[in-house]
PDB file of C-alpha atoms in Angstrom:
ATOM      1  CA  UNK N  12       8.515  15.565  -4.608  1.00  0.00           C
ATOM      2  CA  UNK N  13       6.296  12.944  -6.059  1.00  0.00           C
ATOM      3  CA  UNK N  14       6.256   9.574  -4.711  1.00  0.00           C
ATOM      4  CA  UNK N  15       6.287   6.175  -6.211  1.00  0.00           C
ATOM      5  CA  UNK N  16       3.318   6.190  -8.736  1.00  0.00           C
ATOM      6  CA  UNK N  17       1.554   3.064  -9.910  1.00  0.00           C
ATOM      7  CA  UNK N  18      -1.183   2.427 -12.542  1.00  0.00           C
ATOM      8  CA  UNK N  19      -3.890   1.443 -12.739  1.00  0.00           C
ATOM      9  CA  UNK N  20      -5.363   1.521  -9.242  1.00  0.00           C
ATOM     10  CA  UNK N  21      -7.767  -1.354  -9.813  1.00  0.00           C
ATOM     11  CA  UNK N  22      -8.039  -4.093 -12.544  1.00  0.00           C
ATOM     12  CA  UNK N  23     -10.447  -6.452 -13.152  1.00  0.00           C
ATOM     13  CA  UNK N  24      -9.597  -9.499 -15.404  1.00  0.00           C
ATOM     14  CA  UNK N  25     -10.904 -13.097 -16.062  1.00  0.00           C
ATOM     15  CA  UNK N  26      -8.812 -16.136 -15.738  1.00  0.00           C
ATOM     16  CA  UNK N  27      -6.385 -16.985 -18.924  1.00  0.00           C
ATOM     17  CA  UNK N  28      -6.060 -13.097 -19.480  1.00  0.00           C
ATOM     18  CA  UNK N  29      -2.756 -11.280 -19.440  1.00  0.00           C
ATOM     19  CA  UNK N  30      -2.068  -8.079 -17.276  1.00  0.00           C
ATOM     20  CA  UNK N  31       0.501  -5.229 -17.341  1.00  0.00           C
ATOM     21  CA  UNK N  32       0.982  -3.264 -14.194  1.00  0.00           C
ATOM     22  CA  UNK N  33       3.106   0.160 -14.225  1.00  0.00           C
ATOM     23  CA  UNK N  34       5.415   1.764 -11.669  1.00  0.00           C
ATOM     24  CA  UNK N  35       7.221   5.108 -11.796  1.00  0.00           C
ATOM     25  CA  UNK N  36       9.807   5.270  -9.227  1.00  0.00           C
ATOM     26  CA  UNK N  37      10.730   8.268  -7.086  1.00  0.00           C
ATOM     27  CA  UNK N  38      12.974  10.878  -9.023  1.00  0.00           C
ATOM     28  CA  UNK N  39      16.500   9.649  -8.845  1.00  0.00           C
ATOM     29  CA  UNK N  40      15.794   6.249  -7.453  1.00  0.00           C
ATOM     30  CA  UNK N  41      17.180   3.502  -9.841  1.00  0.00           C
ATOM     31  CA  UNK N  42      16.084   0.330  -8.288  1.00  0.00           C
ATOM     32  CA  UNK N  43      12.453  -0.981  -8.519  1.00  0.00           C
ATOM     33  CA  UNK N  44      10.828  -3.930  -6.797  1.00  0.00           C
ATOM     34  CA  UNK N  45       7.513  -5.785  -7.104  1.00  0.00           C
ATOM     35  CA  UNK N  46       5.722  -7.413  -4.359  1.00  0.00           C
ATOM     36  CA  UNK N  47       2.606  -9.146  -4.241  1.00  0.00           C
ATOM     37  CA  UNK N  48       0.167  -8.705  -1.170  1.00  0.00           C
ATOM     38  CA  UNK N  49      -2.608 -11.272  -0.582  1.00  0.00           C
ATOM     39  CA  UNK N  50      -5.203  -9.906   1.848  1.00  0.00           C
ATOM     40  CA  UNK N  51      -4.244 -10.598   5.413  1.00  0.00           C
ATOM     41  CA  UNK N  52      -0.607 -11.290   4.448  1.00  0.00           C
ATOM     42  CA  UNK N  53       2.754  -9.507   4.254  1.00  0.00           C
ATOM     43  CA  UNK N  54       3.995  -8.535   0.848  1.00  0.00           C
ATOM     44  CA  UNK N  55       5.752 -11.151  -0.986  1.00  0.00           C
ATOM     45  CA  UNK N  56       8.947 -10.475  -3.114  1.00  0.00           C
ATOM     46  CA  UNK N  57       8.363 -11.109  -6.987  1.00  0.00           C
ATOM     47  CA  UNK N  58      11.286  -9.256  -8.754  1.00  0.00           C
ATOM     48  CA  UNK N  59      13.969  -6.641  -8.314  1.00  0.00           C
ATOM     49  CA  UNK N  60      15.586  -4.325 -11.040  1.00  0.00           C
ATOM     50  CA  UNK N  61      18.383  -2.231 -10.949  1.00  0.00           C
ATOM     51  CA  UNK N  62      19.870  -0.324 -13.776  1.00  0.00           C
ATOM     52  CA  UNK N  63      17.369  -2.057 -16.176  1.00  0.00           C
ATOM     53  CA  UNK N  64      18.775  -5.498 -15.076  1.00  0.00           C
ATOM     54  CA  UNK N  65      17.023  -8.322 -12.958  1.00  0.00           C
ATOM     55  CA  UNK N  66      18.916  -8.574  -9.587  1.00  0.00           C
ATOM     56  CA  UNK N  67      16.384 -10.626  -7.841  1.00  0.00           C
ATOM     57  CA  UNK N  68      13.694 -13.198  -8.230  1.00  0.00           C
ATOM     58  CA  UNK N  69      11.147 -14.339  -5.721  1.00  0.00           C
ATOM     59  CA  UNK N  70       9.520 -17.883  -5.623  1.00  0.00           C
ATOM     60  CA  UNK N  71       6.871 -17.148  -8.471  1.00  0.00           C
ATOM     61  CA  UNK N  72       6.176 -18.936 -11.517  1.00  0.00           C
ATOM     62  CA  UNK N  73       7.536 -18.136 -15.019  1.00  0.00           C
ATOM     63  CA  UNK N  74       3.983 -16.387 -15.822  1.00  0.00           C
ATOM     64  CA  UNK N  75       5.329 -13.395 -14.004  1.00  0.00           C
ATOM     65  CA  UNK N  76       7.800 -11.172 -15.687  1.00  0.00           C
ATOM     66  CA  UNK N  77       9.182  -7.811 -15.560  1.00  0.00           C
ATOM     67  CA  UNK N  78      11.339  -5.199 -17.180  1.00  0.00           C
ATOM     68  CA  UNK N  79      12.571  -1.611 -16.592  1.00  0.00           C
ATOM     69  CA  UNK N  80      13.012   1.014 -18.915  1.00  0.00           C
ATOM     70  CA  UNK N  81      15.808   3.510 -19.501  1.00  0.00           C
ATOM     71  CA  UNK N  82      14.005   6.006 -17.290  1.00  0.00           C
ATOM     72  CA  UNK N  83      13.945   3.500 -14.446  1.00  0.00           C
ATOM     73  CA  UNK N  84       9.931   2.907 -14.711  1.00  0.00           C
ATOM     74  CA  UNK N  85       9.027  -0.520 -14.639  1.00  0.00           C
ATOM     75  CA  UNK N  86       6.221  -3.032 -15.720  1.00  0.00           C
ATOM     76  CA  UNK N  87       5.102  -6.352 -14.224  1.00  0.00           C
ATOM     77  CA  UNK N  88       3.334  -8.674 -16.581  1.00  0.00           C
ATOM     78  CA  UNK N  89       1.417 -11.756 -15.534  1.00  0.00           C
ATOM     79  CA  UNK N  90       0.007 -14.296 -18.250  1.00  0.00           C
ATOM     80  CA  UNK N  91      -2.552 -16.807 -17.848  1.00  0.00           C
ATOM     81  CA  UNK N  92      -4.208 -15.365 -14.976  1.00  0.00           C
ATOM     82  CA  UNK N  93      -5.351 -17.684 -12.115  1.00  0.00           C
ATOM     83  CA  UNK N  94      -7.985 -16.831  -9.601  1.00  0.00           C
ATOM     84  CA  UNK N  95      -5.034 -16.937  -6.947  1.00  0.00           C
ATOM     85  CA  UNK N  96      -3.084 -13.958  -8.762  1.00  0.00           C
ATOM     86  CA  UNK N  97      -6.153 -11.766  -7.106  1.00  0.00           C
ATOM     87  CA  UNK N  98      -4.133  -9.321  -4.800  1.00  0.00           C
ATOM     88  CA  UNK N  99      -2.639  -5.895  -4.178  1.00  0.00           C
ATOM     89  CA  UNK N 100       0.389  -5.703  -6.273  1.00  0.00           C
ATOM     90  CA  UNK N 101       2.995  -3.042  -4.820  1.00  0.00           C
ATOM     91  CA  UNK N 102       5.947  -1.431  -6.393  1.00  0.00           C
ATOM     92  CA  UNK N 103       8.612  -0.114  -4.269  1.00  0.00           C
ATOM     93  CA  UNK N 104      11.783   2.358  -5.015  1.00  0.00           C
ATOM     94  CA  UNK N 105      15.152   2.845  -3.508  1.00  0.00           C
ATOM     95  CA  UNK N 106      18.502   4.319  -4.491  1.00  0.00           C
ATOM     96  CA  UNK N 107      21.703   2.443  -4.803  1.00  0.00           C
ATOM     97  CA  UNK N 108      24.138   1.528  -2.260  1.00  0.00           C
ATOM     98  CA  UNK N 109      23.172   1.525   1.410  1.00  0.00           C
ATOM     99  CA  UNK N 110      20.015   3.654   0.487  1.00  0.00           C
ATOM    100  CA  UNK N 111      19.218   0.584  -1.444  1.00  0.00           C
ATOM    101  CA  UNK N 112      17.916  -0.881   1.660  1.00  0.00           C
ATOM    102  CA  UNK N 113      15.219   1.717   2.313  1.00  0.00           C
ATOM    103  CA  UNK N 114      12.460   0.926   0.089  1.00  0.00           C
ATOM    104  CA  UNK N 115       9.483   3.328  -0.431  1.00  0.00           C
ATOM    105  CA  UNK N 116       6.235   1.738  -1.825  1.00  0.00           C
ATOM    106  CA  UNK N 117       3.557   3.020  -3.939  1.00  0.00           C
ATOM    107  CA  UNK N 118      -0.186   2.789  -3.439  1.00  0.00           C
ATOM    108  CA  UNK N 119      -0.393  -0.496  -5.172  1.00  0.00           C
ATOM    109  CA  UNK N 120      -2.691  -1.854  -7.990  1.00  0.00           C
ATOM    110  CA  UNK N 121      -5.670  -3.946  -6.848  1.00  0.00           C
ATOM    111  CA  UNK N 122      -5.979  -6.911  -9.197  1.00  0.00           C
ATOM    112  CA  UNK N 123      -9.206  -8.947  -9.124  1.00  0.00           C
ATOM    113  CA  UNK N 124      -9.137 -12.260 -11.285  1.00  0.00           C
ATOM    114  CA  UNK N 125     -12.673 -13.319 -11.886  1.00  0.00           C
TER     115      UNK N 125
ATOM    116  CA  UNK B   8      11.635 -18.993   2.087  1.00  0.00           C
ATOM    117  CA  UNK B   9      12.340 -17.261   5.253  1.00  0.00           C
ATOM    118  CA  UNK B  10       9.917 -17.001   7.684  1.00  0.00           C
ATOM    119  CA  UNK B  11       9.128 -14.076   9.788  1.00  0.00           C
ATOM    120  CA  UNK B  12       6.877 -14.327  12.534  1.00  0.00           C
ATOM    121  CA  UNK B  13       5.537 -10.832  14.140  1.00  0.00           C
ATOM    122  CA  UNK B  14       3.943 -11.053  17.615  1.00  0.00           C
ATOM    123  CA  UNK B  15       1.224 -10.209  18.720  1.00  0.00           C
ATOM    124  CA  UNK B  16      -0.756 -10.535  15.731  1.00  0.00           C
ATOM    125  CA  UNK B  17      -3.326  -8.096  16.965  1.00  0.00           C
ATOM    126  CA  UNK B  18      -3.381  -5.587  19.909  1.00  0.00           C
ATOM    127  CA  UNK B  19      -6.467  -3.550  21.204  1.00  0.00           C
ATOM    128  CA  UNK B  20      -5.095  -0.449  23.441  1.00  0.00           C
ATOM    129  CA  UNK B  21      -6.296   2.421  25.006  1.00  0.00           C
ATOM    130  CA  UNK B  22      -5.171   6.137  23.629  1.00  0.00           C
ATOM    131  CA  UNK B  23      -1.920   7.064  25.605  1.00  0.00           C
ATOM    132  CA  UNK B  24      -0.543   3.710  26.341  1.00  0.00           C
ATOM    133  CA  UNK B  25       2.652   2.458  25.043  1.00  0.00           C
ATOM    134  CA  UNK B  26       2.804  -0.588  22.429  1.00  0.00           C
ATOM    135  CA  UNK B  27       5.655  -3.185  21.982  1.00  0.00           C
ATOM    136  CA  UNK B  28       5.600  -5.493  19.013  1.00  0.00           C
ATOM    137  CA  UNK B  29       8.455  -7.884  17.806  1.00  0.00           C
ATOM    138  CA  UNK B  30       9.684  -9.806  14.812  1.00  0.00           C
ATOM    139  CA  UNK B  31      11.730 -13.083  14.831  1.00  0.00           C
ATOM    140  CA  UNK B  32      13.410 -14.699  12.027  1.00  0.00           C
ATOM    141  CA  UNK B  33      14.555 -18.302  11.356  1.00  0.00           C
ATOM    142  CA  UNK B  34      17.726 -16.811   9.831  1.00  0.00           C
ATOM    143  CA  UNK B  35      20.314 -13.901  10.464  1.00  0.00           C
ATOM    144  CA  UNK B  36      19.472 -10.593   8.712  1.00  0.00           C
ATOM    145  CA  UNK B  37      21.751  -7.606   7.880  1.00  0.00           C
ATOM    146  CA  UNK B  38      18.712  -5.301   7.672  1.00  0.00           C
ATOM    147  CA  UNK B  39      15.564  -4.688   9.251  1.00  0.00           C
ATOM    148  CA  UNK B  40      13.022  -2.467   8.287  1.00  0.00           C
ATOM    149  CA  UNK B  41       9.563  -1.533   9.915  1.00  0.00           C
ATOM    150  CA  UNK B  42       6.581  -0.358   7.924  1.00  0.00           C
ATOM    151  CA  UNK B  43       2.997   0.925   8.670  1.00  0.00           C
ATOM    152  CA  UNK B  44       0.309   0.117   6.378  1.00  0.00           C
ATOM    153  CA  UNK B  45      -3.294   1.861   6.023  1.00  0.00           C
ATOM    154  CA  UNK B  46      -6.116  -0.314   4.386  1.00  0.00           C
ATOM    155  CA  UNK B  47      -6.113   0.221   0.761  1.00  0.00           C
ATOM    156  CA  UNK B  48      -2.494   1.960   0.667  1.00  0.00           C
ATOM    157  CA  UNK B  49       1.066   0.891   0.303  1.00  0.00           C
ATOM    158  CA  UNK B  50       3.282   0.410   3.368  1.00  0.00           C
ATOM    159  CA  UNK B  51       4.921   3.528   4.661  1.00  0.00           C
ATOM    160  CA  UNK B  52       8.583   2.947   5.879  1.00  0.00           C
ATOM    161  CA  UNK B  53       8.945   4.107   9.479  1.00  0.00           C
ATOM    162  CA  UNK B  54      12.490   3.014  10.631  1.00  0.00           C
ATOM    163  CA  UNK B  55      15.560   1.231   9.110  1.00  0.00           C
ATOM    164  CA  UNK B  56      17.987  -0.506  11.017  1.00  0.00           C
ATOM    165  CA  UNK B  57      21.366  -1.651   9.931  1.00  0.00           C
ATOM    166  CA  UNK B  58      23.737  -2.925  12.836  1.00  0.00           C
ATOM    167  CA  UNK B  59      22.915  -5.594  15.353  1.00  0.00           C
ATOM    168  CA  UNK B  60      22.256  -3.609  18.823  1.00  0.00           C
ATOM    169  CA  UNK B  61      21.151  -0.559  16.758  1.00  0.00           C
ATOM    170  CA  UNK B  62      18.687   1.566  18.472  1.00  0.00           C
ATOM    171  CA  UNK B  63      16.742   4.153  16.259  1.00  0.00           C
ATOM    172  CA  UNK B  64      13.805   6.359  17.158  1.00  0.00           C
ATOM    173  CA  UNK B  65      11.355   8.138  14.916  1.00  0.00           C
ATOM    174  CA  UNK B  66       9.126  10.728  16.904  1.00  0.00           C
ATOM    175  CA  UNK B  67       7.248   8.366  19.117  1.00  0.00           C
ATOM    176  CA  UNK B  68       8.522   5.255  17.594  1.00  0.00           C
ATOM    177  CA  UNK B  69      11.700   3.276  18.732  1.00  0.00           C
ATOM    178  CA  UNK B  70      13.031   0.238  17.080  1.00  0.00           C
ATOM    179  CA  UNK B  71      15.971  -2.007  17.688  1.00  0.00           C
ATOM    180  CA  UNK B  72      17.854  -4.424  15.658  1.00  0.00           C
ATOM    181  CA  UNK B  73      18.473  -7.479  17.739  1.00  0.00           C
ATOM    182  CA  UNK B  74      21.877  -8.627  19.212  1.00  0.00           C
ATOM    183  CA  UNK B  75      21.386 -12.297  17.717  1.00  0.00           C
ATOM    184  CA  UNK B  76      20.448 -10.612  14.340  1.00  0.00           C
ATOM    185  CA  UNK B  77      17.460 -12.754  14.267  1.00  0.00           C
ATOM    186  CA  UNK B  78      15.021 -10.355  15.701  1.00  0.00           C
ATOM    187  CA  UNK B  79      13.941  -6.897  15.860  1.00  0.00           C
ATOM    188  CA  UNK B  80      11.329  -4.883  18.074  1.00  0.00           C
ATOM    189  CA  UNK B  81       9.187  -1.772  17.527  1.00  0.00           C
ATOM    190  CA  UNK B  82       8.048   0.276  20.346  1.00  0.00           C
ATOM    191  CA  UNK B  83       5.272   3.045  20.176  1.00  0.00           C
ATOM    192  CA  UNK B  84       5.104   5.389  22.873  1.00  0.00           C
ATOM    193  CA  UNK B  85       1.725   7.317  24.077  1.00  0.00           C
ATOM    194  CA  UNK B  86      -0.304   5.962  21.126  1.00  0.00           C
ATOM    195  CA  UNK B  87      -2.609   8.170  19.359  1.00  0.00           C
ATOM    196  CA  UNK B  88      -5.863   7.246  17.143  1.00  0.00           C
ATOM    197  CA  UNK B  89      -3.793   7.977  13.840  1.00  0.00           C
ATOM    198  CA  UNK B  90      -1.390   4.946  15.124  1.00  0.00           C
ATOM    199  CA  UNK B  91      -4.152   2.579  13.917  1.00  0.00           C
ATOM    200  CA  UNK B  92      -3.127   0.175  11.172  1.00  0.00           C
ATOM    201  CA  UNK B  93      -1.003  -2.769  10.348  1.00  0.00           C
ATOM    202  CA  UNK B  94       2.718  -2.770  11.219  1.00  0.00           C
ATOM    203  CA  UNK B  95       4.910  -5.048   9.256  1.00  0.00           C
ATOM    204  CA  UNK B  96       8.667  -5.810   9.719  1.00  0.00           C
ATOM    205  CA  UNK B  97      10.841  -6.888   6.933  1.00  0.00           C
ATOM    206  CA  UNK B  98      14.255  -8.139   6.854  1.00  0.00           C
ATOM    207  CA  UNK B  99      16.944  -8.986   4.397  1.00  0.00           C
ATOM    208  CA  UNK B 100      19.907 -11.715   4.649  1.00  0.00           C
ATOM    209  CA  UNK B 101      23.324 -11.088   3.988  1.00  0.00           C
ATOM    210  CA  UNK B 102      23.304 -12.368   0.446  1.00  0.00           C
ATOM    211  CA  UNK B 103      20.702 -11.563  -2.268  1.00  0.00           C
ATOM    212  CA  UNK B 104      18.277  -8.563  -2.940  1.00  0.00           C
ATOM    213  CA  UNK B 105      15.023 -10.072  -1.343  1.00  0.00           C
ATOM    214  CA  UNK B 106      13.291  -8.577   1.459  1.00  0.00           C
ATOM    215  CA  UNK B 107      11.191 -10.844   3.451  1.00  0.00           C
ATOM    216  CA  UNK B 108       7.728  -9.546   5.216  1.00  0.00           C
ATOM    217  CA  UNK B 109       6.491 -10.473   8.453  1.00  0.00           C
ATOM    218  CA  UNK B 110       2.839 -11.440   9.213  1.00  0.00           C
ATOM    219  CA  UNK B 111       1.828  -8.203  10.372  1.00  0.00           C
ATOM    220  CA  UNK B 112       0.545  -6.794  13.536  1.00  0.00           C
ATOM    221  CA  UNK B 113      -2.825  -4.892  13.508  1.00  0.00           C
ATOM    222  CA  UNK B 114      -3.189  -2.155  16.061  1.00  0.00           C
ATOM    223  CA  UNK B 115      -6.271  -0.732  17.126  1.00  0.00           C
ATOM    224  CA  UNK B 116      -6.051   2.477  19.361  1.00  0.00           C
ATOM    225  CA  UNK B 117      -9.322   3.112  21.434  1.00  0.00           C
ATOM    226  CA  UNK B 118      -9.935   6.926  22.066  1.00  0.00           C
TER     227      UNK B 118
END
């Protein structure tokens, strides 16, 4: 079975630009969460979507937005990029109910902002 | 936000030795997860814990949900070179859908 997939693998942008990152969850998983992982730190929660609705939001500015599509894939958008947005962006998927707690991560998208 | 402190920050051990690491929080959690992350990859789920006092094993790995619900422990027995990586704990409070991750424990196994 395919795991969580993310695209692109790597991305280089300049300050002020906009970026869109994509995630496809494990087949059958309806919940997708996004995390930002800065080098040397643990992942930090950005958003959680379940059944196409936002169910949780971390402490990130409004420049960060996301959505989930009918096929449960998801996009993370970041506007007006700052140097500090450089990080590994991780997507995690999970089932509903108790299994929701078990999140499975994709390989991530490495974003570099110059 | 919630603070999850992991200790030790890093470990250097001989192959075959046992490893213990822990994670403490300032809040009560209702779920604890343990992950391993290799360089350039996403975290891989190792063990999930749902009840205070719960002890769960996955091969050579054993994790426990602390009685106070503010801590969790991970043990690795008879370490091997492929155990090298960064181990993260993650917890969720009773309300909300957010998981908080620890600061990580970097494990190096010397053959």
